[in-house]
Short mmCIF file of N, CA, C and O in Angstrom, two decimals:
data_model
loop_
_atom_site.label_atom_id
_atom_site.label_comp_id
_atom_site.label_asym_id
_atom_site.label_seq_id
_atom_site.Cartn_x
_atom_site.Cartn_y
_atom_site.Cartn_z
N UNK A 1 7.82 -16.04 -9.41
CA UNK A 1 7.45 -15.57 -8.09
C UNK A 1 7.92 -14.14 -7.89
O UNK A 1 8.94 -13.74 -8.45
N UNK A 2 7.15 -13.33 -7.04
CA UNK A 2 7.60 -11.97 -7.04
C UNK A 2 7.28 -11.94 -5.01
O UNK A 2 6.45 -12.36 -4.21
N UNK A 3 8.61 -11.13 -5.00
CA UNK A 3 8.67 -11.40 -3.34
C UNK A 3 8.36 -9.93 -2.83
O UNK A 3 9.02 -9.15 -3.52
N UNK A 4 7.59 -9.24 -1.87
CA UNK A 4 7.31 -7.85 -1.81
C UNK A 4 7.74 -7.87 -0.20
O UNK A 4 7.36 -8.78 0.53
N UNK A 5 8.59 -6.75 0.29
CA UNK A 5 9.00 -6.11 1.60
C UNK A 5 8.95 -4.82 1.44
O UNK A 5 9.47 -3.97 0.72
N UNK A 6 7.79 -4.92 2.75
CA UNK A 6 7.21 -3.36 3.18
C UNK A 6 8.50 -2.89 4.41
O UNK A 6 9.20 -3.61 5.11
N UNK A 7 8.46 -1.66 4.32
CA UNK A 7 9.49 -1.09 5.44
C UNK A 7 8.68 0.04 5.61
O UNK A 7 7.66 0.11 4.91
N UNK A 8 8.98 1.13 6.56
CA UNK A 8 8.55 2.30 7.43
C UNK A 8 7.57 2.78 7.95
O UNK A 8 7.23 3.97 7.95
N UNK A 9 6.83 1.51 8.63
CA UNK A 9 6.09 1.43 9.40
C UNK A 9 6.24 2.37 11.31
O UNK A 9 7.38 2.79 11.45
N UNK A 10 5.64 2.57 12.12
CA UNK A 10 5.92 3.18 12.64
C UNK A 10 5.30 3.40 14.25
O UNK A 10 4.33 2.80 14.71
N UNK A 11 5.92 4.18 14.81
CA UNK A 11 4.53 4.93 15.90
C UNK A 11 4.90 6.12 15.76
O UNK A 11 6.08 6.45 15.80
N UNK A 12 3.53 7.25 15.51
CA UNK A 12 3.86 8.60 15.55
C UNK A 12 2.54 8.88 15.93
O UNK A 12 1.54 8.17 16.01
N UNK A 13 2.74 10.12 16.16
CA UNK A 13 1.47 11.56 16.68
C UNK A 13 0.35 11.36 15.73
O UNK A 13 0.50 10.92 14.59
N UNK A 14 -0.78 11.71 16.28
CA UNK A 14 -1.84 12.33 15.02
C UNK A 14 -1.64 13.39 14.55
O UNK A 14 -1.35 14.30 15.33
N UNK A 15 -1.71 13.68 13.11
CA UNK A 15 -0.95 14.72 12.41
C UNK A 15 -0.03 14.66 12.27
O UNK A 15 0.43 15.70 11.79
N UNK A 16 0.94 13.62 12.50
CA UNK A 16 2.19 12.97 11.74
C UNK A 16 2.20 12.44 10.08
O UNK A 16 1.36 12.25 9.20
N UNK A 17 3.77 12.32 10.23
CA UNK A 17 3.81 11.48 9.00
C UNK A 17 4.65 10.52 8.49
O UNK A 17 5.86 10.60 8.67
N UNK A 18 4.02 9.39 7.71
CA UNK A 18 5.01 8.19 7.68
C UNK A 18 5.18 8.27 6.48
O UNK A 18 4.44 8.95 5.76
N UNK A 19 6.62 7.29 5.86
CA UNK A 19 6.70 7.03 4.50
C UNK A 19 6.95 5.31 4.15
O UNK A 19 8.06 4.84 4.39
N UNK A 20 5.82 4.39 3.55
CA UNK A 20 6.01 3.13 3.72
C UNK A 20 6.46 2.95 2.35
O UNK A 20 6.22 3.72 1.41
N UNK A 21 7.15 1.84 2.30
CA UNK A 21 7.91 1.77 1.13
C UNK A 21 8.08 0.35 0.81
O UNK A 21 8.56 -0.38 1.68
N UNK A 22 7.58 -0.34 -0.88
CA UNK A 22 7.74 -1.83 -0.57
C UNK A 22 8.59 -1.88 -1.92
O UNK A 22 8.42 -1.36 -3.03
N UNK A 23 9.66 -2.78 -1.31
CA UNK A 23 10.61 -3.41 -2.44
C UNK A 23 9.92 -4.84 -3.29
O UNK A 23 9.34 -5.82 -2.81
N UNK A 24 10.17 -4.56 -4.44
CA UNK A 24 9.42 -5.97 -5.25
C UNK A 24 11.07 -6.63 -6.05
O UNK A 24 11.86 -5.91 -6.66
N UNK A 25 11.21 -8.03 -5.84
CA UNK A 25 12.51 -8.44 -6.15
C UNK A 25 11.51 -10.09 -7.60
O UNK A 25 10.36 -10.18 -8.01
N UNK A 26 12.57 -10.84 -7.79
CA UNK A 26 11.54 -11.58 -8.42
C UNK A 26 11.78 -11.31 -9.86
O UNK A 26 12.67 -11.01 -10.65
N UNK A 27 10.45 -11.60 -9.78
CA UNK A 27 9.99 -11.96 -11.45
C UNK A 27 8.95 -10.19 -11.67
O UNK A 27 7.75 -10.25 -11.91
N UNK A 28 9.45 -9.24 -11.57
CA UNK A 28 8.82 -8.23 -11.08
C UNK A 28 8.33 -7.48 -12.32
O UNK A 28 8.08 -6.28 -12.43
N UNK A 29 8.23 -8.63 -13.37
CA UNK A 29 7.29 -8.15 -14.64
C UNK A 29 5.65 -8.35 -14.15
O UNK A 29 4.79 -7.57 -14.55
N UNK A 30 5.40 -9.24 -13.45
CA UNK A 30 4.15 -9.56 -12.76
C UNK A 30 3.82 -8.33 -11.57
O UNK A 30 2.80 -8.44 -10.89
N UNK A 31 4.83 -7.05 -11.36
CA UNK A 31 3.79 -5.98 -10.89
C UNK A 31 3.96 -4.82 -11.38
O UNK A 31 4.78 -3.92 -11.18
N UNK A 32 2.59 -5.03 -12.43
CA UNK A 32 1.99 -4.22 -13.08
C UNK A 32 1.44 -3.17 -12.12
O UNK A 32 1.85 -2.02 -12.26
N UNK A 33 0.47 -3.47 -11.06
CA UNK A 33 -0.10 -3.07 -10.57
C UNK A 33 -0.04 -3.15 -9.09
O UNK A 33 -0.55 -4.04 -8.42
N UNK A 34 0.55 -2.27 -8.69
CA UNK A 34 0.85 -2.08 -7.30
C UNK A 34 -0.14 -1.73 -6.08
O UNK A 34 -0.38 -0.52 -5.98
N UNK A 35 -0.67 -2.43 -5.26
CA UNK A 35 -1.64 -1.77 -4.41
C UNK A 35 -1.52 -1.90 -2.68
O UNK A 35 -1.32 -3.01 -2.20
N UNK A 36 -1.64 -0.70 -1.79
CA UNK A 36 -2.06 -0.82 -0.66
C UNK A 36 -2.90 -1.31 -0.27
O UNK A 36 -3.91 -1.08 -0.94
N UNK A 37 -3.14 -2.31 1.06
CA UNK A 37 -3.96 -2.60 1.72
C UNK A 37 -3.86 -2.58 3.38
O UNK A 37 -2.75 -2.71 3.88
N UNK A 38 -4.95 -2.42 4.19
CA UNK A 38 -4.38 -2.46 5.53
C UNK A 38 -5.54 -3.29 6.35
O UNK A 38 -6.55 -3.74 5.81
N UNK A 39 -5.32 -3.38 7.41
CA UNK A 39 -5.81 -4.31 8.42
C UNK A 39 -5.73 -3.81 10.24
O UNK A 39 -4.72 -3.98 10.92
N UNK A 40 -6.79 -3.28 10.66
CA UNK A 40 -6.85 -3.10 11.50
C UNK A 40 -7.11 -4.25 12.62
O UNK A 40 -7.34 -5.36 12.14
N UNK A 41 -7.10 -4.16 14.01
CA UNK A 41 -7.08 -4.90 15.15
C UNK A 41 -8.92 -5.59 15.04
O UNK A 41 -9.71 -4.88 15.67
N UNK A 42 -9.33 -6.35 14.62
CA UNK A 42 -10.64 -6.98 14.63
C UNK A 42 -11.48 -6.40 13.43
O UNK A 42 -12.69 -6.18 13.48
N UNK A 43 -10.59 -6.17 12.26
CA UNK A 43 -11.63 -5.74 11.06
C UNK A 43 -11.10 -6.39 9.93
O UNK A 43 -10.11 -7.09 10.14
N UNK A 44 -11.56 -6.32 8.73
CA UNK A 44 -11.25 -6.88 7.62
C UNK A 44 -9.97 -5.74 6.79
O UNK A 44 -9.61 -4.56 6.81
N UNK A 45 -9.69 -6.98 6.14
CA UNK A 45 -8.32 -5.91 5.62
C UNK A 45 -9.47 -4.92 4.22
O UNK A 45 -10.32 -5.36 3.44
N UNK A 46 -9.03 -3.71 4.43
CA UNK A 46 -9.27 -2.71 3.27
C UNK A 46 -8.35 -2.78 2.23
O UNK A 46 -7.25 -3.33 2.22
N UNK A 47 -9.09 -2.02 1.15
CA UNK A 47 -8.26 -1.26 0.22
C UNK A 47 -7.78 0.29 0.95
O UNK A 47 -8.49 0.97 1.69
N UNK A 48 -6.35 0.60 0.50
CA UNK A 48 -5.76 1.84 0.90
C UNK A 48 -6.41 2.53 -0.46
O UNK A 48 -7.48 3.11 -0.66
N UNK A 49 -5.13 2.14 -1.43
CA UNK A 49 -4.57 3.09 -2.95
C UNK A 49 -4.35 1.55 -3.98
O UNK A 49 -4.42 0.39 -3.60
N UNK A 50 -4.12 1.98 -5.10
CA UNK A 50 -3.49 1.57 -6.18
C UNK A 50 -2.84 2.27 -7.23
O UNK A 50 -3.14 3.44 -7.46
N UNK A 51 -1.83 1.56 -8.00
CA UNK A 51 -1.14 2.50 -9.00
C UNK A 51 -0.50 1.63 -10.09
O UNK A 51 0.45 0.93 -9.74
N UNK A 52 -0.83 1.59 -11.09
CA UNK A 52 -0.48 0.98 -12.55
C UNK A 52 0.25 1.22 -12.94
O UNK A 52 0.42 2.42 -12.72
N UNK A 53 1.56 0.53 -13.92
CA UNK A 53 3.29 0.77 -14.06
C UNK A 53 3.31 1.79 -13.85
O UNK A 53 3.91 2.16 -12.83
N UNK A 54 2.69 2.73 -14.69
CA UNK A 54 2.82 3.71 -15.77
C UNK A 54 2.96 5.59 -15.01
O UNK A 54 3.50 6.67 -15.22
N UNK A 55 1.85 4.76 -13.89
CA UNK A 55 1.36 5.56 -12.89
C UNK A 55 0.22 6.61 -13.23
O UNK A 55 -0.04 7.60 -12.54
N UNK A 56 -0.54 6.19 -14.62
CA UNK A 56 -1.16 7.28 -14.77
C UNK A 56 -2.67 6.66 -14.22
O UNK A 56 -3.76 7.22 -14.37
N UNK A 57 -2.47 5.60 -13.69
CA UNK A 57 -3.88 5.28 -13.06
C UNK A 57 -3.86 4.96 -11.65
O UNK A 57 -3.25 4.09 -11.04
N UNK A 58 -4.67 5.89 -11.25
CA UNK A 58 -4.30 5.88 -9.45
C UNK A 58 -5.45 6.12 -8.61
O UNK A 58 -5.86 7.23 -8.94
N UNK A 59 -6.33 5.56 -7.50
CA UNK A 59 -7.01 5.57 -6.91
C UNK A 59 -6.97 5.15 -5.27
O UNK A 59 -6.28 4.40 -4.59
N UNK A 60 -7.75 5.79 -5.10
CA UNK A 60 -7.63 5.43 -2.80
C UNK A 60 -8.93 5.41 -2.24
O UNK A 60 -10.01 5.71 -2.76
N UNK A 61 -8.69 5.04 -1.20
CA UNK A 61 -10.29 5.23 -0.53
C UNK A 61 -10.62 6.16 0.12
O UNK A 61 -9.83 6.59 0.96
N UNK A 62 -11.94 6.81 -0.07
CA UNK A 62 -12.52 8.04 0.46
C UNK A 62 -11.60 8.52 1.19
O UNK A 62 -10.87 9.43 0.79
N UNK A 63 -11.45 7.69 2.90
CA UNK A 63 -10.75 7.98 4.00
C UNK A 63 -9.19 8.75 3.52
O UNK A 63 -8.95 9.85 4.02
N UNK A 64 -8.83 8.55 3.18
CA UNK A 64 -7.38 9.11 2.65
C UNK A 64 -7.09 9.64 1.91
O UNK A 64 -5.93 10.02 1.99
N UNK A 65 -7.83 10.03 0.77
CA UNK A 65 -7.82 11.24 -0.18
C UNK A 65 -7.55 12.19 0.47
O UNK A 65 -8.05 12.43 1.57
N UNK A 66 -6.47 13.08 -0.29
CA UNK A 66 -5.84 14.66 0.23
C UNK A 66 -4.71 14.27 1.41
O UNK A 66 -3.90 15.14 1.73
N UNK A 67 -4.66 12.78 2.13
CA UNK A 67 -3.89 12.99 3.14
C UNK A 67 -2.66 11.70 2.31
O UNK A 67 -1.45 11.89 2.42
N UNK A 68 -3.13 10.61 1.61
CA UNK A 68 -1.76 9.93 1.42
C UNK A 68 -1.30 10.13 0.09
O UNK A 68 -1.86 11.10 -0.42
N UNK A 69 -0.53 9.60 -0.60
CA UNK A 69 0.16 9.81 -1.54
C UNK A 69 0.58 8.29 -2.58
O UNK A 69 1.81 8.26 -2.59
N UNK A 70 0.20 7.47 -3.14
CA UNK A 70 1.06 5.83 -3.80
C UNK A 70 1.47 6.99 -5.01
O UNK A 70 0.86 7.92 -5.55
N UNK A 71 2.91 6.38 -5.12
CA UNK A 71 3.77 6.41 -6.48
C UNK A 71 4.78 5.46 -6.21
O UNK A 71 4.92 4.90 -5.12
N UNK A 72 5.69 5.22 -7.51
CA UNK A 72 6.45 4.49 -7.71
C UNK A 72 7.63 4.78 -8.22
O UNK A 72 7.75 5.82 -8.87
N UNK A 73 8.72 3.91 -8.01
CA UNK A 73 10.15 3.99 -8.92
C UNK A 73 10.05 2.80 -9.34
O UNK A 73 10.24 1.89 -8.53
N UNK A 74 9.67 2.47 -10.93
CA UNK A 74 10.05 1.67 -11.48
C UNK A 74 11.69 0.52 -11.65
O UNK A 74 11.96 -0.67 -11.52
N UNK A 75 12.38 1.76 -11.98
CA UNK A 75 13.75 1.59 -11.64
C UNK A 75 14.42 0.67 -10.49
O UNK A 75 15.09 -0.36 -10.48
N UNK A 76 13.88 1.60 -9.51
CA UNK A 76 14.22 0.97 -8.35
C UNK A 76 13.24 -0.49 -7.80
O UNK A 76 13.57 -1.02 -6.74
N UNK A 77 12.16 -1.00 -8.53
CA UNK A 77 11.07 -2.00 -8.38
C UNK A 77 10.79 -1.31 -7.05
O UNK A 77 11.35 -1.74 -6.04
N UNK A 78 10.02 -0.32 -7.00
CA UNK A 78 9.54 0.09 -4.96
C UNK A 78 8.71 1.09 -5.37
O UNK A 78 9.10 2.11 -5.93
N UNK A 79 7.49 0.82 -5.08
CA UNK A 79 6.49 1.78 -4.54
C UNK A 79 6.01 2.54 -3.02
O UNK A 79 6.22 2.02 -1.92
N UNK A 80 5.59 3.37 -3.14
CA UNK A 80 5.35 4.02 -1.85
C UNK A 80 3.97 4.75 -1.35
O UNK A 80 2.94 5.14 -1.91
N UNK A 81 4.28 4.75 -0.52
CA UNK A 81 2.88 5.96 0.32
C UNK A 81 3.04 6.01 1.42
O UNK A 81 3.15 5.37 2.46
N UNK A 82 3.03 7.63 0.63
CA UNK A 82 3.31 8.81 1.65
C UNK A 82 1.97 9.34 2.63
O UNK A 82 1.05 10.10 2.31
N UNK A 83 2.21 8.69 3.84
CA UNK A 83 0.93 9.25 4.56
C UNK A 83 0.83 10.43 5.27
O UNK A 83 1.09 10.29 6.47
N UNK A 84 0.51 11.66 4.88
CA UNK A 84 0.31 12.36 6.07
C UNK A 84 -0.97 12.82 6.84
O UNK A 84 -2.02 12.18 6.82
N UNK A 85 -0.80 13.98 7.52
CA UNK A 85 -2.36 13.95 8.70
C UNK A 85 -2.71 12.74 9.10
O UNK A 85 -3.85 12.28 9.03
N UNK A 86 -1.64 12.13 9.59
CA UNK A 86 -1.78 10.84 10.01
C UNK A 86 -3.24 10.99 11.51
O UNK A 86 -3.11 11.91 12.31
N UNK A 87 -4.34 10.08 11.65
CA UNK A 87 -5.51 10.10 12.10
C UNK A 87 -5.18 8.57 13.13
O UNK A 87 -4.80 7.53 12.60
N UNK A 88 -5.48 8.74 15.00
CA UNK A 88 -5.29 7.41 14.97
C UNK A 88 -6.42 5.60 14.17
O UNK A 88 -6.15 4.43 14.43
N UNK A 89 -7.51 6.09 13.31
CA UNK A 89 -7.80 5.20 12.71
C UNK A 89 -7.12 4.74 11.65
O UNK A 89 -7.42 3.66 11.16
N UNK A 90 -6.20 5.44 11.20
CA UNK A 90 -5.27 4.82 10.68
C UNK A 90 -4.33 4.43 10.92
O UNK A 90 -3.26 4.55 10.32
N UNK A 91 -4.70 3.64 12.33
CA UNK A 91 -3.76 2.35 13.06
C UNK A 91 -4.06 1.08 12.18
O UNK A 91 -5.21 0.87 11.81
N UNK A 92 -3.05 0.22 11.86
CA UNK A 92 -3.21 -0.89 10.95
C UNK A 92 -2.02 -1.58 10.53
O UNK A 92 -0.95 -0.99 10.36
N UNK A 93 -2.14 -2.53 10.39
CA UNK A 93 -0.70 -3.52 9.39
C UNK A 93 -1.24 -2.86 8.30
O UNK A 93 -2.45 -2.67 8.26
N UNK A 94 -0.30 -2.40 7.16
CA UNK A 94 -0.28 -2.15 6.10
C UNK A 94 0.50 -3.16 5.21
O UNK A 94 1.69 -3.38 5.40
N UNK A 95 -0.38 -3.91 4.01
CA UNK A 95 0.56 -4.51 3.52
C UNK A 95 0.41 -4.23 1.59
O UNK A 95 -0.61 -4.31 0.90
N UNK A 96 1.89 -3.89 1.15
CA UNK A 96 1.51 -4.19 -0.15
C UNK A 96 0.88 -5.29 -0.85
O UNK A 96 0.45 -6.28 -0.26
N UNK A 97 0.81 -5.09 -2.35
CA UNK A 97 0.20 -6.10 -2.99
C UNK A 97 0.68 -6.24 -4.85
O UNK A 97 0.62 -5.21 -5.53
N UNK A 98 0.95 -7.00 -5.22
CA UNK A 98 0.99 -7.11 -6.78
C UNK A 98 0.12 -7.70 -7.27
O UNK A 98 -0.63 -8.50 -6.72
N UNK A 99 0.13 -7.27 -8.66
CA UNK A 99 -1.27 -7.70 -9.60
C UNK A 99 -0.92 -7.55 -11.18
O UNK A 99 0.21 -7.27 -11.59
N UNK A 100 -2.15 -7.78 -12.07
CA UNK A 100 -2.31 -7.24 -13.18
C UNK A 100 -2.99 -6.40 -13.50
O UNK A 100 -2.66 -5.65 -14.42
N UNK A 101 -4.42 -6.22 -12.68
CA UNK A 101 -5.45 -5.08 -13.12
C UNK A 101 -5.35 -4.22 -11.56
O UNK A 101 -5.24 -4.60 -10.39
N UNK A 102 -5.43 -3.06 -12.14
CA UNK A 102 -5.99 -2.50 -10.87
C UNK A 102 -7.19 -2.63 -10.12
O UNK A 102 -8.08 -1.97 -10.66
N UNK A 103 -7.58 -3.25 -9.02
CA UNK A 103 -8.39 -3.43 -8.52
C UNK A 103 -8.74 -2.98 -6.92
O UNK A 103 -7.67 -2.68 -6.39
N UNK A 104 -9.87 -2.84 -5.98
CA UNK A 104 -9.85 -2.72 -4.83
C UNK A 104 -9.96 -3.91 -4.22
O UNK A 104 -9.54 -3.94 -3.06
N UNK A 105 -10.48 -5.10 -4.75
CA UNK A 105 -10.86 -6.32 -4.72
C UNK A 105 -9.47 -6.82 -4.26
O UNK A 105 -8.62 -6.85 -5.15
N UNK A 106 -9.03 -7.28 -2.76
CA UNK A 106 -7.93 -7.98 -2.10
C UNK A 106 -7.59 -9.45 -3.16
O UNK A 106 -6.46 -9.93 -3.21
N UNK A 107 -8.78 -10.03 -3.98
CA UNK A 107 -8.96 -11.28 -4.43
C UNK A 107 -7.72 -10.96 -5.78
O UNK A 107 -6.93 -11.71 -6.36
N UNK A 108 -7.93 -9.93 -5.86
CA UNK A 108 -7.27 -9.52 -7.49
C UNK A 108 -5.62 -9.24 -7.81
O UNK A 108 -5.06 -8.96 -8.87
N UNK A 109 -5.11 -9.42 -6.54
CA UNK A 109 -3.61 -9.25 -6.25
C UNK A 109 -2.88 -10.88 -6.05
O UNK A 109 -3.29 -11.67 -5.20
N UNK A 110 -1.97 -11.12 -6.81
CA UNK A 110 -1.07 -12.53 -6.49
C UNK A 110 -0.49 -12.94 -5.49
O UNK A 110 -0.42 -14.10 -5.08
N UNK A 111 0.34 -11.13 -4.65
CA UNK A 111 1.47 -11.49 -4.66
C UNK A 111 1.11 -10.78 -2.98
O UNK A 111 0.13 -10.09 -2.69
N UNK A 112 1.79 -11.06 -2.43
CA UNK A 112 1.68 -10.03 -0.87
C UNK A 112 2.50 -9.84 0.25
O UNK A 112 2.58 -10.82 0.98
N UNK A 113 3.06 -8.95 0.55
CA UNK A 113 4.10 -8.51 1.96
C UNK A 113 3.91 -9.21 3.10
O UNK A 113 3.06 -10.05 3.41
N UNK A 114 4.78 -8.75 3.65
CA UNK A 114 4.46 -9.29 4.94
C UNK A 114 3.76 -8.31 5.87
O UNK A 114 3.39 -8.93 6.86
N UNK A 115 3.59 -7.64 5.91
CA UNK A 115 2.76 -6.00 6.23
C UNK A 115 3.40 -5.38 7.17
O UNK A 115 3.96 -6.15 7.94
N UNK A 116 3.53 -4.25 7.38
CA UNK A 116 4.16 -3.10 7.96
C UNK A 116 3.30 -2.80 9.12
O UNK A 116 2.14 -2.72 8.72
N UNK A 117 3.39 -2.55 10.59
CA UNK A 117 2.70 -1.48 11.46
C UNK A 117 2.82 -0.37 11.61
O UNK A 117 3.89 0.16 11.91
N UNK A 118 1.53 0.33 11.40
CA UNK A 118 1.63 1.77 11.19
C UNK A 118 0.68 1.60 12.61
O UNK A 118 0.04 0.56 12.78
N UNK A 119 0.64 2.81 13.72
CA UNK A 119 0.25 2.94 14.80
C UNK A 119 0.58 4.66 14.85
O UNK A 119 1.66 5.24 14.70
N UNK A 120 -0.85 5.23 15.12
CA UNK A 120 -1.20 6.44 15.20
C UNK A 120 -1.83 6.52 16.57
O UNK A 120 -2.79 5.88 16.99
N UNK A 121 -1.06 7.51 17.23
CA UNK A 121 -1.74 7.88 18.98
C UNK A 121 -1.79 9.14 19.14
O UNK A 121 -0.95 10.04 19.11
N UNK A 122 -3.39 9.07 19.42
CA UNK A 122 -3.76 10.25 19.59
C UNK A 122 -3.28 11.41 20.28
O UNK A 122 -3.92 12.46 20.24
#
């Protein structure tokens, strides 16, 4: 079992910036593959980002290119993303995710947080 806690969730300005951060404890050979997801108030949860041990494979969705950031400390088992130009549509529970392949596909992750609130006001 691999247990994941998101932290630095928030309320800030538009054009702010947050730094969310998820600890993986466990059996934490099972995350290979680290991924964001979020969930807004009456929508389906998205894909954010993803990022593979290694970190040399990394992808996000349209919406957030140029403004967030996923990397990782292995070391420390904790990945992150760094959001800035924070936008209020990117109001949402944010929750990590573990896996084996990188995927955008929510189906493709094992393991999952309890999710973080991120809240952007205009």
């Amino acid at each position: 079992q691999v247990q994941l806690v998101e932290s630095g969730g928030g309320l800030v300005q538009a054009g702010g910036s947050l730094r969310l951060s998820c600890a993986a404890s466990g059996r934490t050979f099972n995350t290979a593959v680290m991924g964001w997801f979020r969930q807004a108030p009456g929508k389906d949860r998205e894909f954010v980002a993803v990022i593979n041990w290694a970190g040399g494979s990394i992808r996000y969705i349209d919406s957030v290119k140029g403004r967030f950031t996923i990397s990782r400390d292995n070391a420390k088992n904790t990945v992150y993303l760094q959001m800035n130009s924070l936008k209020p549509e990117d109001t949402a529970v944010y929750y990590c995710a573990a896996g084996s392949r990188p995927t955008s596909w929510d189906g493709g992750y094992d393991y999952w947080g309890q999710g973080t609130q991120v809240t952007v006001s205009s």
